[in-house]
Coordinates of C-alpha atoms in Angstrom, one line a residue:
M1 CA 43.0 77.7 4.1
E2 CA 43.5 75.2 6.8
A3 CA 39.7 75.2 7.5
E4 CA 39.0 74.7 3.9
A5 CA 41.5 72.0 3.7
G6 CA 40.1 70.4 6.8
G7 CA 36.6 70.7 5.4
G8 CA 37.7 69.2 2.1
A9 CA 39.5 66.4 3.9
H10 CA 36.4 65.7 6.0
A11 CA 34.2 65.8 2.9
G12 CA 36.5 63.5 1.0
A13 CA 36.5 61.1 4.0
A14 CA 32.7 61.2 4.1
E15 CA 32.5 60.7 0.4
H16 CA 35.0 57.8 0.6
G17 CA 33.0 56.3 3.5
A18 CA 29.8 56.5 1.6
T19 CA 31.4 54.9 -1.4
A20 CA 32.9 52.1 0.7
A21 CA 29.6 51.5 2.5
G22 CA 27.6 51.2 -0.8
P23 CA 28.2 48.6 -3.5
K24 CA 31.3 49.3 -5.6
S25 CA 29.8 47.8 -8.8
L26 CA 26.9 45.8 -10.0
D27 CA 29.1 42.7 -10.3
S28 CA 29.8 42.7 -6.5
H29 CA 26.1 42.0 -5.8
P30 CA 25.8 38.4 -4.6
M31 CA 22.6 37.7 -6.5
Y32 CA 23.7 39.2 -9.8
P33 CA 27.3 38.3 -10.4
C34 CA 27.1 38.7 -14.2
A35 CA 24.8 41.7 -14.4
K36 CA 27.3 44.1 -15.9
L37 CA 28.3 41.7 -18.5
K38 CA 24.7 41.2 -19.5
L39 CA 24.0 45.0 -19.6
D40 CA 27.0 45.5 -21.9
Q41 CA 25.7 42.8 -24.2
L42 CA 22.3 44.4 -24.3
F43 CA 23.8 47.8 -25.0
L44 CA 25.9 46.6 -27.9
Q45 CA 22.9 44.8 -29.3
W46 CA 20.8 48.0 -29.0
L47 CA 23.7 50.1 -30.5
S48 CA 23.9 47.8 -33.6
L49 CA 20.3 48.6 -34.6
P50 CA 20.1 51.1 -37.6
D51 CA 17.6 53.4 -35.7
S52 CA 19.9 53.5 -32.7
Q53 CA 22.9 54.4 -34.8
A54 CA 20.9 57.2 -36.5
L55 CA 19.8 58.5 -33.1
V56 CA 23.4 58.5 -31.6
S57 CA 24.8 60.1 -34.8
G58 CA 22.2 62.9 -34.6
L59 CA 22.9 63.6 -30.9
V60 CA 26.7 63.7 -31.6
E61 CA 26.2 66.2 -34.4
D62 CA 23.9 68.4 -32.3
A63 CA 26.4 68.4 -29.5
K64 CA 29.3 69.4 -31.8
A65 CA 27.2 72.3 -33.3
G66 CA 26.2 73.5 -29.9
R67 CA 22.5 72.9 -30.4
A68 CA 20.1 71.9 -27.7
L69 CA 19.7 68.1 -27.4
K70 CA 16.2 66.9 -28.2
G71 CA 14.9 63.5 -27.4
P72 CA 12.9 61.4 -29.8
S73 CA 9.2 62.2 -30.3
S74 CA 6.9 60.1 -28.2
S75 CA 4.3 60.1 -31.0
S76 CA 6.6 58.6 -33.5
S77 CA 5.4 55.1 -34.5
S78 CA 8.4 54.2 -36.5
F79 CA 10.8 54.2 -33.6
N80 CA 10.4 53.6 -29.8
T81 CA 13.4 54.4 -27.7
P82 CA 14.2 51.9 -25.0
L83 CA 15.0 54.7 -22.5
S84 CA 12.7 54.9 -19.5
P85 CA 10.7 58.1 -18.8
T86 CA 13.0 59.0 -15.9
T87 CA 16.2 58.5 -18.0
S88 CA 15.0 60.4 -21.0
H89 CA 13.8 63.3 -18.9
A90 CA 17.2 63.5 -17.1
I91 CA 19.0 63.6 -20.4
F92 CA 16.8 65.9 -22.5
A93 CA 15.0 68.1 -20.0
S94 CA 16.1 70.9 -17.7
T95 CA 13.3 70.7 -15.2
P96 CA 12.8 67.9 -12.6
P97 CA 10.1 65.3 -13.4
L98 CA 6.7 65.3 -11.9
S99 CA 5.5 62.5 -9.7
P100 CA 3.5 59.9 -11.6
Q101 CA -0.3 60.3 -11.4
K102 CA -2.2 57.8 -9.4
C103 CA -5.4 56.2 -10.5
R104 CA -8.2 58.0 -8.7
S105 CA -11.1 56.3 -7.0
P106 CA -14.3 56.0 -8.9
C107 CA -15.9 58.7 -6.8
S108 CA -13.3 61.3 -7.7
P109 CA -14.3 64.0 -10.3
M110 CA -12.9 62.3 -13.3
S111 CA -14.6 61.9 -16.6
P112 CA -16.1 58.5 -17.4
A113 CA -13.8 58.0 -20.4
R114 CA -10.6 58.6 -18.4
R115 CA -11.9 56.5 -15.5
H116 CA -12.5 53.6 -17.9
T117 CA -9.1 54.0 -19.5
C118 CA -7.4 53.9 -16.1
S119 CA -9.2 50.8 -14.8
S120 CA -8.7 48.9 -18.0
T121 CA -4.9 49.4 -17.8
L122 CA -4.8 48.0 -14.2
R123 CA -7.2 45.1 -14.7
R124 CA -5.6 41.7 -14.6
A125 CA -6.1 39.1 -17.3
P126 CA -8.7 36.5 -16.3
L127 CA -7.3 33.3 -14.8
A128 CA -7.8 29.9 -16.4
A129 CA -10.9 28.2 -15.1
I130 CA -9.8 25.3 -12.8
P131 CA -12.5 22.8 -12.0
Q132 CA -13.2 22.0 -8.4
F133 CA -11.3 18.9 -7.3
Y134 CA -12.0 18.8 -3.5
F135 CA -15.5 18.3 -2.1
P136 CA -15.9 18.4 1.7
G137 CA -18.9 16.2 1.5
G138 CA -16.9 13.3 0.0
A139 CA -18.4 13.2 -3.5
A140 CA -18.7 15.5 -6.5
P141 CA -22.1 16.9 -7.3
V142 CA -24.1 14.6 -9.5
S143 CA -25.0 15.9 -12.9
D144 CA -28.4 15.6 -14.3
D145 CA -27.3 13.1 -17.0
V146 CA -25.8 10.8 -14.4
R147 CA -28.8 11.1 -12.1
A148 CA -31.1 10.3 -15.0
L149 CA -29.1 7.3 -16.1
F150 CA -29.1 6.0 -12.5
A151 CA -32.8 6.4 -12.2
A152 CA -33.4 4.6 -15.5
R153 CA -31.4 1.6 -14.4
V154 CA -33.1 1.4 -11.1
N155 CA -36.5 1.7 -12.6
A156 CA -35.8 -1.0 -15.1
L157 CA -34.9 -3.5 -12.3
F158 CA -37.4 -2.5 -9.6
D159 CA -40.6 -1.6 -11.6
P160 CA -41.3 -5.3 -12.6
H161 CA -41.3 -6.1 -8.8
P162 CA -43.4 -3.4 -7.0
A163 CA -43.2 -5.3 -3.7
G164 CA -39.4 -5.5 -3.7
L165 CA -36.5 -7.7 -4.8
N166 CA -35.4 -11.0 -3.3
L167 CA -31.7 -11.9 -3.0
E168 CA -31.3 -13.2 -6.5
Q169 CA -33.0 -10.2 -8.1
F170 CA -31.0 -7.8 -5.8
S171 CA -27.8 -9.4 -7.1
A172 CA -28.6 -7.9 -10.6
V173 CA -28.9 -4.5 -9.0
V174 CA -25.5 -4.8 -7.3
Q175 CA -23.9 -5.9 -10.6
E176 CA -25.6 -3.5 -13.1
V177 CA -26.5 -0.4 -11.1
C178 CA -23.8 -0.4 -8.4
Q179 CA -21.1 -2.1 -10.6
L180 CA -19.8 -4.2 -7.7
P181 CA -19.1 -7.9 -7.4
T182 CA -22.3 -9.9 -6.9
I183 CA -20.8 -11.6 -3.8
L184 CA -21.4 -8.3 -2.0
A185 CA -25.1 -8.7 -2.6
H186 CA -25.5 -11.3 0.2
P187 CA -24.2 -9.3 3.2
W188 CA -25.7 -6.1 1.8
F189 CA -29.1 -7.7 1.3
E190 CA -29.1 -8.8 5.0
R191 CA -28.5 -5.3 6.1
L192 CA -31.3 -3.8 4.0
V193 CA -33.9 -6.4 4.9
S194 CA -33.1 -6.5 8.6
A195 CA -36.2 -4.4 9.4
S196 CA -38.4 -5.9 6.7
P197 CA -40.6 -8.9 7.6
A198 CA -41.1 -9.9 4.0
R199 CA -37.3 -9.9 3.4
L200 CA -37.6 -7.9 0.3
V201 CA -35.6 -4.8 -0.7
S202 CA -37.9 -2.0 -1.8
K203 CA -37.0 0.6 -4.4
E204 CA -37.3 3.4 -1.8
A205 CA -35.0 1.6 0.7
F206 CA -32.3 1.0 -1.9
V207 CA -32.4 4.5 -3.4
G208 CA -32.5 6.2 0.0
W209 CA -29.6 4.1 1.3
W210 CA -27.5 4.7 -1.9
T211 CA -28.1 8.5 -2.3
S212 CA -27.8 9.3 1.4
R213 CA -24.2 8.3 1.2
G214 CA -23.5 10.1 -2.1
L215 CA -22.6 7.0 -4.0
V216 CA -24.3 7.8 -7.3
S217 CA -21.1 9.1 -8.9
A218 CA -18.6 7.8 -6.2
P219 CA -15.6 5.6 -7.3
A220 CA -15.8 1.8 -6.9
T221 CA -13.6 1.7 -3.8
R222 CA -15.9 4.2 -2.0
R223 CA -18.9 2.1 -2.8
L224 CA -17.2 -1.0 -1.5
W225 CA -16.3 0.8 1.6
E226 CA -19.8 1.9 2.3
V227 CA -21.2 -1.6 1.7
L228 CA -18.7 -3.2 4.2
R229 CA -18.7 -0.4 6.8
P230 CA -21.3 -0.5 9.6
D231 CA -23.3 2.6 10.3
G232 CA -21.6 5.0 12.6
K233 CA -18.1 3.6 12.2
Q234 CA -15.2 5.1 10.3
H235 CA -13.1 1.9 10.1
L236 CA -13.4 -1.8 9.3
T237 CA -12.6 -4.6 11.8
Y238 CA -12.4 -8.4 11.5
A239 CA -16.0 -8.8 12.4
D240 CA -17.1 -6.5 9.5
F241 CA -15.6 -9.1 7.0
R242 CA -17.3 -12.1 8.4
P243 CA -20.6 -11.6 6.5
L244 CA -18.6 -11.4 3.3
L245 CA -16.7 -14.6 4.0
Q246 CA -19.9 -16.3 5.0
A247 CA -21.3 -15.5 1.6
V248 CA -18.2 -16.8 -0.1
L249 CA -18.4 -20.0 1.8
Q250 CA -22.1 -20.4 1.1
Y251 CA -22.3 -19.5 -2.6
H252 CA -18.9 -20.0 -4.3
P253 CA -18.8 -23.3 -6.2
G254 CA -15.1 -23.9 -5.3
L255 CA -16.0 -24.4 -1.6
E256 CA -19.0 -26.7 -2.0
F257 CA -17.0 -29.6 -0.5
L258 CA -17.0 -27.7 2.9
A259 CA -20.8 -27.7 3.1
D260 CA -21.0 -30.2 6.0
T261 CA -18.1 -28.9 8.0
P262 CA -18.9 -25.5 9.5
E263 CA -15.9 -25.5 11.8
F264 CA -13.6 -25.9 8.7
Q265 CA -15.4 -23.0 7.2
A266 CA -14.7 -20.9 10.3
R267 CA -11.0 -21.5 10.1
Y268 CA -10.9 -20.8 6.4
A269 CA -12.7 -17.5 6.9
E270 CA -10.5 -16.6 9.8
T271 CA -7.4 -17.2 7.7
V272 CA -8.6 -15.2 4.8
I273 CA -9.5 -12.2 7.1
Y274 CA -6.1 -12.3 8.6
R275 CA -4.5 -12.3 5.2
I276 CA -6.6 -9.3 4.1
F277 CA -5.6 -7.3 7.2
Y278 CA -2.0 -8.4 6.9
T279 CA -1.7 -6.9 3.4
I280 CA -4.0 -3.9 3.6
N281 CA -4.0 -2.7 7.3
R282 CA -0.5 -1.2 7.1
S283 CA -0.8 0.3 10.6
G284 CA -1.4 -3.1 12.1
S285 CA -4.1 -1.7 14.4
G286 CA -6.8 -4.1 13.3
R287 CA -8.8 -1.1 12.1
M288 CA -8.8 -0.7 8.4
S289 CA -9.3 2.9 7.2
F290 CA -10.7 4.0 3.9
R291 CA -7.3 5.2 2.7
E292 CA -5.9 1.8 3.2
L293 CA -8.8 0.1 1.4
R294 CA -8.5 2.5 -1.5
R295 CA -4.8 1.7 -2.0
S296 CA -5.4 -2.1 -1.9
D297 CA -6.4 -4.7 -4.5
L298 CA -9.3 -6.2 -2.5
L299 CA -11.9 -5.0 -5.1
D300 CA -9.9 -6.7 -7.9
A301 CA -9.7 -9.9 -5.9
L302 CA -13.4 -9.9 -5.4
F303 CA -14.0 -9.5 -9.1
A304 CA -11.6 -12.3 -9.8
L305 CA -13.4 -14.4 -7.2
E306 CA -16.6 -13.9 -9.1
R307 CA -15.0 -14.9 -12.5
E308 CA -13.2 -18.0 -11.3
E309 CA -15.0 -21.2 -10.4
D310 CA -11.8 -22.7 -9.1
I311 CA -11.1 -20.7 -6.0
N312 CA -7.4 -21.8 -6.0
R313 CA -6.8 -19.7 -9.0
V314 CA -7.5 -16.6 -6.9
S315 CA -4.2 -16.4 -5.2
R316 CA -4.9 -13.1 -3.5
Y317 CA -6.4 -13.8 -0.1
F318 CA -9.0 -16.5 -1.0
S319 CA -7.1 -19.5 -2.2
Y320 CA -8.1 -22.6 -0.3
E321 CA -4.7 -24.2 -1.0
H322 CA -3.0 -21.3 0.7
F323 CA -5.2 -21.8 3.8
Y324 CA -4.5 -25.5 3.7
V325 CA -0.7 -24.9 3.8
V326 CA -0.9 -22.3 6.6
Y327 CA -3.2 -24.4 8.8
C328 CA -1.2 -27.6 8.2
K329 CA 2.0 -25.9 9.1
F330 CA 0.4 -24.6 12.3
W331 CA -0.9 -28.0 13.2
E332 CA 2.5 -29.7 12.6
L333 CA 4.2 -27.3 15.0
D334 CA 1.4 -27.5 17.7
S335 CA 2.8 -30.6 19.4
D336 CA 0.4 -30.5 22.4
H337 CA -2.6 -29.4 20.2
D338 CA -3.6 -26.6 22.5
F339 CA -4.0 -24.3 19.5
S340 CA -1.0 -22.2 20.5
L341 CA 2.7 -22.4 20.0
D342 CA 5.6 -21.8 22.5
R343 CA 9.3 -21.2 21.8
T344 CA 10.1 -24.9 21.3
D345 CA 7.3 -25.3 18.8
L346 CA 8.3 -22.4 16.7
A347 CA 11.9 -23.4 16.8
R348 CA 11.0 -26.5 14.8
Y349 CA 9.7 -24.5 11.9
A350 CA 11.2 -25.4 8.5
N351 CA 13.3 -28.2 10.1
C352 CA 14.8 -25.9 12.7
G353 CA 15.8 -23.4 10.1
L354 CA 15.4 -20.4 12.4
T355 CA 18.0 -19.3 14.9
Y356 CA 17.1 -19.4 18.6
Q357 CA 18.0 -15.7 18.8
I358 CA 15.3 -14.7 16.3
V359 CA 12.7 -17.0 18.0
E360 CA 13.4 -15.3 21.2
R361 CA 12.9 -11.9 19.6
I362 CA 9.6 -13.0 18.2
F363 CA 8.4 -14.2 21.6
E364 CA 9.6 -10.9 23.1
E365 CA 6.8 -9.5 20.8
A366 CA 9.3 -7.1 19.1
P367 CA 7.8 -7.3 15.6
R368 CA 4.1 -7.6 16.7
K369 CA 2.1 -7.9 19.9
F370 CA 0.6 -11.3 20.4
S371 CA -3.1 -11.6 20.2
S372 CA -3.3 -14.9 22.1
G373 CA -3.6 -13.2 25.5
V374 CA -1.4 -15.9 27.1
P375 CA 2.2 -14.9 28.0
G376 CA 4.7 -16.9 26.0
K377 CA 2.1 -18.3 23.6
M378 CA 1.7 -17.6 19.9
G379 CA -1.9 -17.9 18.7
Y380 CA -3.1 -18.8 15.2
E381 CA -3.4 -15.1 14.2
D382 CA 0.2 -14.4 15.2
F383 CA 1.4 -17.5 13.3
V384 CA -0.4 -16.3 10.1
W385 CA 1.6 -13.0 10.4
F386 CA 4.8 -14.9 11.0
I387 CA 4.5 -17.4 8.2
L388 CA 3.5 -14.8 5.6
S389 CA 6.5 -12.6 6.7
E390 CA 8.9 -15.5 6.7
E391 CA 8.1 -16.9 3.3
D392 CA 7.9 -13.6 1.5
K393 CA 10.2 -11.0 2.8
T394 CA 9.6 -8.6 -0.1
T395 CA 6.2 -7.3 1.1
E396 CA 5.9 -4.1 3.1
T397 CA 4.6 -5.8 6.2
A398 CA 7.3 -8.5 6.1
M399 CA 10.1 -5.9 5.8
E400 CA 8.8 -4.0 8.8
Y401 CA 8.3 -7.2 10.7
W402 CA 11.8 -8.4 10.4
F403 CA 13.4 -5.0 10.6
R404 CA 11.8 -4.6 14.1
C405 CA 13.3 -7.9 15.0
A406 CA 16.8 -7.0 14.0
D407 CA 16.8 -3.5 15.4
L408 CA 17.7 -4.4 18.9
D409 CA 17.9 -0.9 20.3
C410 CA 14.9 0.4 18.3
D411 CA 16.9 3.4 16.9
G412 CA 15.7 2.7 13.3
V413 CA 19.1 1.5 12.1
I414 CA 20.6 -2.1 11.9
T415 CA 24.3 -1.8 12.7
P416 CA 27.0 -4.5 12.3
S417 CA 27.0 -5.2 16.0
E418 CA 23.3 -6.0 15.9
M419 CA 23.9 -8.2 12.8
W420 CA 26.7 -10.1 14.6
H421 CA 24.3 -10.7 17.5
F422 CA 22.3 -13.0 15.1
Y423 CA 25.0 -14.2 12.7
E424 CA 27.2 -15.6 15.4
E425 CA 24.7 -18.4 15.9
Q426 CA 24.6 -19.0 12.2
M427 CA 28.4 -19.6 12.1
K428 CA 28.3 -22.0 14.9
R429 CA 25.5 -24.0 13.2
L430 CA 27.5 -24.1 10.0
E431 CA 30.4 -25.5 11.9
G432 CA 28.2 -28.1 13.5
L433 CA 27.0 -29.2 10.0
S434 CA 30.7 -29.5 8.9
Q435 CA 30.2 -26.6 6.5
E436 CA 32.8 -24.0 5.9
P437 CA 31.4 -20.9 7.7
V438 CA 31.3 -17.6 5.8
L439 CA 33.3 -15.0 7.6
F440 CA 31.3 -12.1 9.0
E441 CA 33.5 -9.6 7.3
D442 CA 32.8 -11.2 3.9
V443 CA 29.1 -11.1 4.6
L444 CA 29.2 -7.4 5.5
C445 CA 31.1 -6.6 2.3
Q446 CA 28.6 -8.6 0.2
L447 CA 25.6 -7.1 1.8
H448 CA 27.0 -3.6 1.4
D449 CA 27.7 -4.1 -2.3
M450 CA 24.2 -5.4 -2.9
L451 CA 22.1 -3.0 -0.8
Q452 CA 24.4 0.1 -1.0
P453 CA 23.1 1.9 2.2
E454 CA 23.1 5.6 2.6
R455 CA 25.4 5.3 5.5
E456 CA 28.2 2.7 5.3
G457 CA 27.5 -0.2 7.6
C458 CA 24.1 1.1 8.7
Y459 CA 20.9 -0.3 7.2
T460 CA 17.6 1.7 7.5
L461 CA 14.1 0.6 6.6
A462 CA 14.3 2.9 3.6
D463 CA 17.4 1.1 2.4
V464 CA 15.6 -2.2 2.7
R465 CA 12.6 -1.0 0.8
R466 CA 14.7 0.6 -1.9
T467 CA 16.7 -2.6 -2.7
R468 CA 14.0 -5.3 -2.5
P469 CA 13.9 -8.2 -3.4
A470 CA 17.7 -8.3 -2.8
S471 CA 17.2 -7.0 0.7
S472 CA 15.6 -10.3 1.8
L473 CA 19.1 -11.7 1.9
L474 CA 19.9 -9.3 4.8
F475 CA 17.3 -11.1 7.0
N476 CA 18.0 -14.6 5.7
T477 CA 21.7 -14.2 6.5
M478 CA 20.9 -13.4 10.1
F479 CA 17.9 -15.6 10.8
N480 CA 17.3 -18.5 8.4
L481 CA 20.1 -21.0 7.9
H482 CA 18.5 -23.0 5.2
K483 CA 17.7 -20.0 3.0
F484 CA 21.2 -18.5 3.6
M485 CA 22.8 -21.8 2.4
A486 CA 20.4 -22.1 -0.5
Y487 CA 21.5 -18.6 -1.7
E488 CA 25.2 -19.5 -1.4
N489 CA 24.6 -22.6 -3.6
R490 CA 21.9 -21.2 -5.9
D491 CA 21.5 -21.9 -9.5
P492 CA 20.5 -18.7 -11.4
F493 CA 18.9 -20.6 -14.3
A494 CA 16.8 -22.8 -12.0
L495 CA 15.8 -19.9 -9.9
R496 CA 14.6 -18.0 -12.9
A497 CA 12.4 -20.9 -14.0
E498 CA 10.9 -21.2 -10.5
Q499 CA 9.8 -17.6 -10.5
L500 CA 7.3 -18.2 -13.3
G501 CA 4.0 -20.0 -12.9
D502 CA 2.4 -22.6 -15.1
E503 CA 1.1 -19.9 -17.5
G504 CA 4.4 -17.9 -17.6
Q505 CA 3.2 -15.2 -15.1
P506 CA 5.6 -14.2 -12.4
L507 CA 4.9 -15.7 -8.9
S508 CA 5.6 -14.1 -5.6
D509 CA 7.8 -15.8 -3.0
W510 CA 4.7 -16.8 -1.0
D511 CA 2.9 -18.3 -4.1
R512 CA 6.0 -20.4 -4.9
F513 CA 6.2 -21.6 -1.3
A514 CA 2.5 -22.4 -1.0
R515 CA 2.5 -24.3 -4.2
G516 CA 5.5 -26.5 -3.3
E517 CA 4.3 -27.1 0.2
Y518 CA 0.8 -28.0 -0.9
L519 CA 2.3 -30.6 -3.3
R520 CA 4.4 -32.0 -0.4
L521 CA 1.3 -32.3 1.8
A522 CA -0.7 -33.9 -1.0
V523 CA 1.6 -36.8 -1.5
E524 CA 2.2 -37.5 2.2
E525 CA 1.6 -41.2 2.9
E526 CA 1.7 -41.1 6.7
P527 CA -1.7 -39.7 7.8
E528 CA -2.8 -39.3 11.3
D529 CA -6.4 -39.8 12.2
M530 CA -8.0 -37.1 14.1
Q531 CA -11.1 -36.1 16.0
V532 CA -12.4 -32.5 15.7
D533 CA -13.4 -30.4 18.7
A534 CA -15.5 -27.7 17.0
G535 CA -14.9 -25.2 19.7
E536 CA -16.6 -21.9 19.3
D537 CA -18.2 -21.4 15.9
M538 CA -17.5 -17.9 14.7
W539 CA -20.8 -17.9 12.8
G540 CA -22.8 -18.7 15.9
G541 CA -24.2 -21.7 14.2
G542 CA -24.0 -23.7 10.9
A543 CA -22.7 -21.5 8.2
R544 CA -23.4 -23.8 5.3
G545 CA -25.4 -27.0 5.4
A546 CA -26.0 -29.1 8.5
G547 CA -23.2 -29.0 11.1
A548 CA -22.4 -28.7 14.7
G549 CA -23.5 -25.6 16.6
A550 CA -21.3 -23.3 18.7
G551 CA -19.2 -25.2 21.2
G552 CA -20.5 -28.6 20.0
K553 CA -18.2 -31.5 19.1
M554 CA -18.2 -33.0 15.7
L555 CA -16.8 -36.4 14.8
T556 CA -16.1 -36.7 11.1
E557 CA -17.1 -39.8 9.2
E558 CA -15.1 -42.8 10.0
G559 CA -13.0 -44.1 7.2
D560 CA -10.4 -46.7 6.5
G561 CA -7.4 -46.0 8.6
D562 CA -5.1 -47.0 5.7
D563 CA -6.5 -44.3 3.4
D564 CA -3.8 -42.0 2.1
L565 CA -4.0 -38.2 2.3
V566 CA -4.3 -37.2 -1.3
P567 CA -6.1 -33.9 -1.4
G568 CA -7.4 -32.7 -4.8
L569 CA -5.2 -30.4 -6.8
A570 CA -6.0 -27.3 -8.9
G571 CA -9.7 -27.7 -9.6
T572 CA -10.4 -29.9 -6.6
P573 CA -9.3 -28.3 -3.3
A574 CA -7.5 -30.2 -0.7
A575 CA -9.0 -32.1 2.2
A576 CA -10.3 -29.9 4.9
A577 CA -7.6 -29.2 7.3
G578 CA -9.5 -29.2 10.5
A579 CA -10.6 -26.1 12.3
G580 CA -11.6 -26.7 15.8
A581 CA -9.9 -25.2 18.9
E582 CA -8.6 -28.7 19.7
F583 CA -7.7 -31.8 17.6
V584 CA -7.4 -35.1 19.4
A585 CA -6.1 -38.2 17.7
A586 CA -8.8 -40.7 17.0
P587 CA -8.7 -43.8 14.9
G588 CA -10.3 -43.6 11.5
A589 CA -11.3 -39.9 11.6
A590 CA -11.5 -38.4 8.1
A591 CA -12.5 -35.2 6.4
P592 CA -14.3 -34.6 3.1
T593 CA -12.2 -34.0 0.0
G594 CA -13.1 -31.9 -3.0
D595 CA -14.6 -34.7 -4.9
G596 CA -17.2 -35.5 -2.2
G597 CA -15.2 -38.5 -0.9
S598 CA -13.5 -38.9 2.5
A599 CA -9.8 -38.6 3.3
T600 CA -7.9 -38.2 6.5
A601 CA -7.7 -34.5 7.4
M602 CA -4.1 -33.9 8.5
D603 CA -0.8 -35.6 8.7
A604 CA 1.8 -35.3 11.5
A605 CA 4.9 -35.2 9.2
G606 CA 7.5 -32.6 9.8

């Protein structure tokens, strides 16, 4: 009795332990908290069916009468029980179920009919046909129709000229066959005829060059990349854009007035190249990748350059007025005319609008390494980066430029202590101007409400990008006194009117600045006569028309010393701004204007 009791106790304890170890109910499973409720709902729904009620009633009657319970017939087509084979066998059968049969291999002794039935039940439905979207070679295979169309266009232009095409005839190939801007025909033509004494592009040379790079069905940006990219290189540098800019200077009607001043052409081309890399080369390495070119608007700018005879209407990269403003600004700050700026020169920018703290950070090369090669000196390329970032803080490059300046500890976050490092000088300057200074606490609250950073009081580059153009106020508050005061005293209605151009299109901050600054320079009445030292010509000789060679000096035509500087506007570009490595004051020196006359090249106002 005691042994049985003990055995029963042990068995009960074991059963209890097994029950405790396993799940108490389906609801306790963490992945299915409402499983039992759903099963009850499905059971009630099944029980409400007429066939289900008839089945249950029949089973109850058989159980009361003591008859053997029989399941529904599997061959019945009018009713299919939802019970699984295992469940129905457990209820209606007295023998254990057999293991399910496996599909035998094709070499097993099974009849062909049965083998076909087994394989058909396990065969998956065919997947939807997805066309290939990645091609390791860089371009999709060319269909016969596209290849035939390409051959027809090529034959139509090359067959009338069996010996080959000259530059003018090859321009039609670039436009009609390659569907690229015709300005690209000039540098491309020079590459194709470099080994041809007759300087003609043959049909075989063009087709071989085009098809070897898989450009028959390639997108337009890929074709532009291959035309600009030298053989054997996977990136573009400054030098790769010089042939393109040489063609622009030589053939665009809006730059005819620069025909006799190759050194001015050199500075214009240099500025345009810097602007292209400033906008497109996001890595700042000076090596433009195909991915960067593909994401840019350079191709659209080249098409616009082809449509517009007035080059100043092409505000992206090529506007002569924009070059004129950049170069005049640089010349005004370069007090000793050594073609480089020091800390004192840059501190005079915008009537001393910048704080000394930010000037020091720039010359510490925090935002960008200087390309001048001279310690403590900012070259022209560095100044182009600076002025584009200063006058339009909404671009990607400008936001990164100023964020690196403000991030003193380089931890990727601008904190209130770093902001106070710069704003303290702003408060002292406001007091010196007899202006009521804005308390730093009020500035922090206002910036926090406008930018709404992820972390309170900490501004990351992602916060700055997310809240532009309002994020430019963050940098103006710390660095630029004039823009900070202008924002405090702003007129919303006048600001809205300034943001629209002459035709009602929105203007960027840089476009508005360049237009206003160009008008200021155009009406300046205190010119300074200059002599141009051509320095080193980036073309290695005259780029357009007769001019001084590399390293030669060029003295512009002497004019009346009392002539005013009135560069042409809109359709007539401004007077050439001077482009040599050194400018020396000389009486009566003048530069050509857009209407073919003569005007003094630069003023010393500022």
